[in-house]
């Protein structure tokens, strides 16, 4: 029991870059292109974000945090 609590505290399962892209596009962000594994997204309200990595790659924590912040900024 105690071990499960300790493991769940430090174990982190990252999402995929594909999921971050899906969330951005559902929120109204438009892919403005990019180079290599980078994609530049722009929301009609002026919020910009660059997502790096290929669709099947694990998203890093900072990427997930940046996507969440962009989604919050884009909300009315």
PDB file of C-alpha atoms in Angstrom:
ATOM      1  CA  UNK A   1       0.000   0.000   0.000  1.00  0.00           C
ATOM      2  CA  UNK A   2       2.660   2.491   1.001  1.00  0.00           C
ATOM      3  CA  UNK A   3       4.803   1.533  -1.975  1.00  0.00           C
ATOM      4  CA  UNK A   4       1.902   2.259  -4.365  1.00  0.00           C
ATOM      5  CA  UNK A   5       1.548   5.753  -2.927  1.00  0.00           C
ATOM      6  CA  UNK A   6       5.263   6.422  -3.312  1.00  0.00           C
ATOM      7  CA  UNK A   7       5.384   5.060  -6.867  1.00  0.00           C
ATOM      8  CA  UNK A   8       2.350   7.053  -8.021  1.00  0.00           C
ATOM      9  CA  UNK A   9       3.930  10.206  -6.616  1.00  0.00           C
ATOM     10  CA  UNK A  10       7.045  10.101  -8.800  1.00  0.00           C
ATOM     11  CA  UNK A  11       5.896   8.022 -11.772  1.00  0.00           C
ATOM     12  CA  UNK A  12       4.762  10.134 -14.688  1.00  0.00           C
ATOM     13  CA  UNK A  13       3.296   8.812 -17.928  1.00  0.00           C
ATOM     14  CA  UNK A  14       3.797  11.383 -20.690  1.00  0.00           C
ATOM     15  CA  UNK A  15       1.213  11.967 -23.369  1.00  0.00           C
ATOM     16  CA  UNK A  16       2.032  11.921 -27.063  1.00  0.00           C
ATOM     17  CA  UNK A  17       2.755  14.954 -29.214  1.00  0.00           C
ATOM     18  CA  UNK A  18      -0.219  13.807 -31.306  1.00  0.00           C
ATOM     19  CA  UNK A  19      -2.535  14.389 -28.319  1.00  0.00           C
ATOM     20  CA  UNK A  20      -1.225  17.911 -27.780  1.00  0.00           C
ATOM     21  CA  UNK A  21      -1.781  18.710 -31.453  1.00  0.00           C
ATOM     22  CA  UNK A  22      -5.313  17.321 -31.274  1.00  0.00           C
ATOM     23  CA  UNK A  23      -6.129  19.476 -28.233  1.00  0.00           C
ATOM     24  CA  UNK A  24      -4.793  22.609 -29.929  1.00  0.00           C
ATOM     25  CA  UNK A  25      -6.718  22.013 -33.151  1.00  0.00           C
ATOM     26  CA  UNK A  26      -9.947  21.325 -31.256  1.00  0.00           C
ATOM     27  CA  UNK A  27      -9.490  24.655 -29.460  1.00  0.00           C
ATOM     28  CA  UNK A  28      -9.262  26.509 -32.787  1.00  0.00           C
ATOM     29  CA  UNK A  29      -5.505  26.739 -33.313  1.00  0.00           C
ATOM     30  CA  UNK A  30      -4.364  26.660 -36.937  1.00  0.00           C
ATOM     31  CA  UNK A  31      -1.162  24.968 -38.076  1.00  0.00           C
ATOM     32  CA  UNK A  32       0.908  27.644 -39.819  1.00  0.00           C
ATOM     33  CA  UNK A  33       3.606  25.214 -40.940  1.00  0.00           C
ATOM     34  CA  UNK A  34       7.059  24.577 -39.631  1.00  0.00           C
ATOM     35  CA  UNK A  35      10.379  22.998 -40.418  1.00  0.00           C
ATOM     36  CA  UNK A  36      11.330  19.434 -39.585  1.00  0.00           C
ATOM     37  CA  UNK A  37       9.565  18.246 -36.481  1.00  0.00           C
ATOM     38  CA  UNK A  38       8.309  21.718 -35.528  1.00  0.00           C
ATOM     39  CA  UNK A  39       4.789  23.033 -36.018  1.00  0.00           C
ATOM     40  CA  UNK A  40       3.715  26.627 -35.434  1.00  0.00           C
ATOM     41  CA  UNK A  41       0.144  27.098 -34.262  1.00  0.00           C
ATOM     42  CA  UNK A  42      -1.781  30.353 -34.182  1.00  0.00           C
ATOM     43  CA  UNK A  43      -5.137  31.018 -32.549  1.00  0.00           C
ATOM     44  CA  UNK A  44      -7.472  33.728 -33.905  1.00  0.00           C
ATOM     45  CA  UNK A  45      -7.079  35.557 -30.572  1.00  0.00           C
ATOM     46  CA  UNK A  46      -3.350  35.954 -31.262  1.00  0.00           C
ATOM     47  CA  UNK A  47      -1.953  33.159 -29.086  1.00  0.00           C
ATOM     48  CA  UNK A  48       1.057  31.431 -30.662  1.00  0.00           C
ATOM     49  CA  UNK A  49       2.762  28.178 -29.763  1.00  0.00           C
ATOM     50  CA  UNK A  50       5.396  25.972 -31.358  1.00  0.00           C
ATOM     51  CA  UNK A  51       5.112  22.218 -30.865  1.00  0.00           C
ATOM     52  CA  UNK A  52       8.256  20.216 -31.503  1.00  0.00           C
ATOM     53  CA  UNK A  53       8.575  16.488 -32.046  1.00  0.00           C
ATOM     54  CA  UNK A  54       6.966  13.982 -34.343  1.00  0.00           C
ATOM     55  CA  UNK A  55       3.387  12.841 -33.702  1.00  0.00           C
ATOM     56  CA  UNK A  56       4.327   9.516 -32.108  1.00  0.00           C
ATOM     57  CA  UNK A  57       6.966  10.949 -29.776  1.00  0.00           C
ATOM     58  CA  UNK A  58       6.343  11.307 -26.060  1.00  0.00           C
ATOM     59  CA  UNK A  59       5.583  14.903 -25.127  1.00  0.00           C
ATOM     60  CA  UNK A  60       7.924  16.396 -22.573  1.00  0.00           C
ATOM     61  CA  UNK A  61       6.558  17.995 -19.443  1.00  0.00           C
ATOM     62  CA  UNK A  62       7.423  21.515 -20.582  1.00  0.00           C
ATOM     63  CA  UNK A  63       5.576  20.906 -23.851  1.00  0.00           C
ATOM     64  CA  UNK A  64       2.448  19.744 -22.073  1.00  0.00           C
ATOM     65  CA  UNK A  65       2.663  22.742 -19.733  1.00  0.00           C
ATOM     66  CA  UNK A  66       3.070  25.148 -22.659  1.00  0.00           C
ATOM     67  CA  UNK A  67       0.087  23.632 -24.474  1.00  0.00           C
ATOM     68  CA  UNK A  68      -2.074  23.932 -21.346  1.00  0.00           C
ATOM     69  CA  UNK A  69      -1.037  27.577 -20.928  1.00  0.00           C
ATOM     70  CA  UNK A  70      -1.816  28.328 -24.583  1.00  0.00           C
ATOM     71  CA  UNK A  71      -5.227  26.685 -24.281  1.00  0.00           C
ATOM     72  CA  UNK A  72      -6.028  28.773 -21.211  1.00  0.00           C
ATOM     73  CA  UNK A  73      -4.910  31.997 -22.918  1.00  0.00           C
ATOM     74  CA  UNK A  74      -7.077  31.228 -25.943  1.00  0.00           C
ATOM     75  CA  UNK A  75     -10.254  30.782 -23.926  1.00  0.00           C
ATOM     76  CA  UNK A  76     -12.733  33.674 -24.111  1.00  0.00           C
TER      77      UNK A  76
END
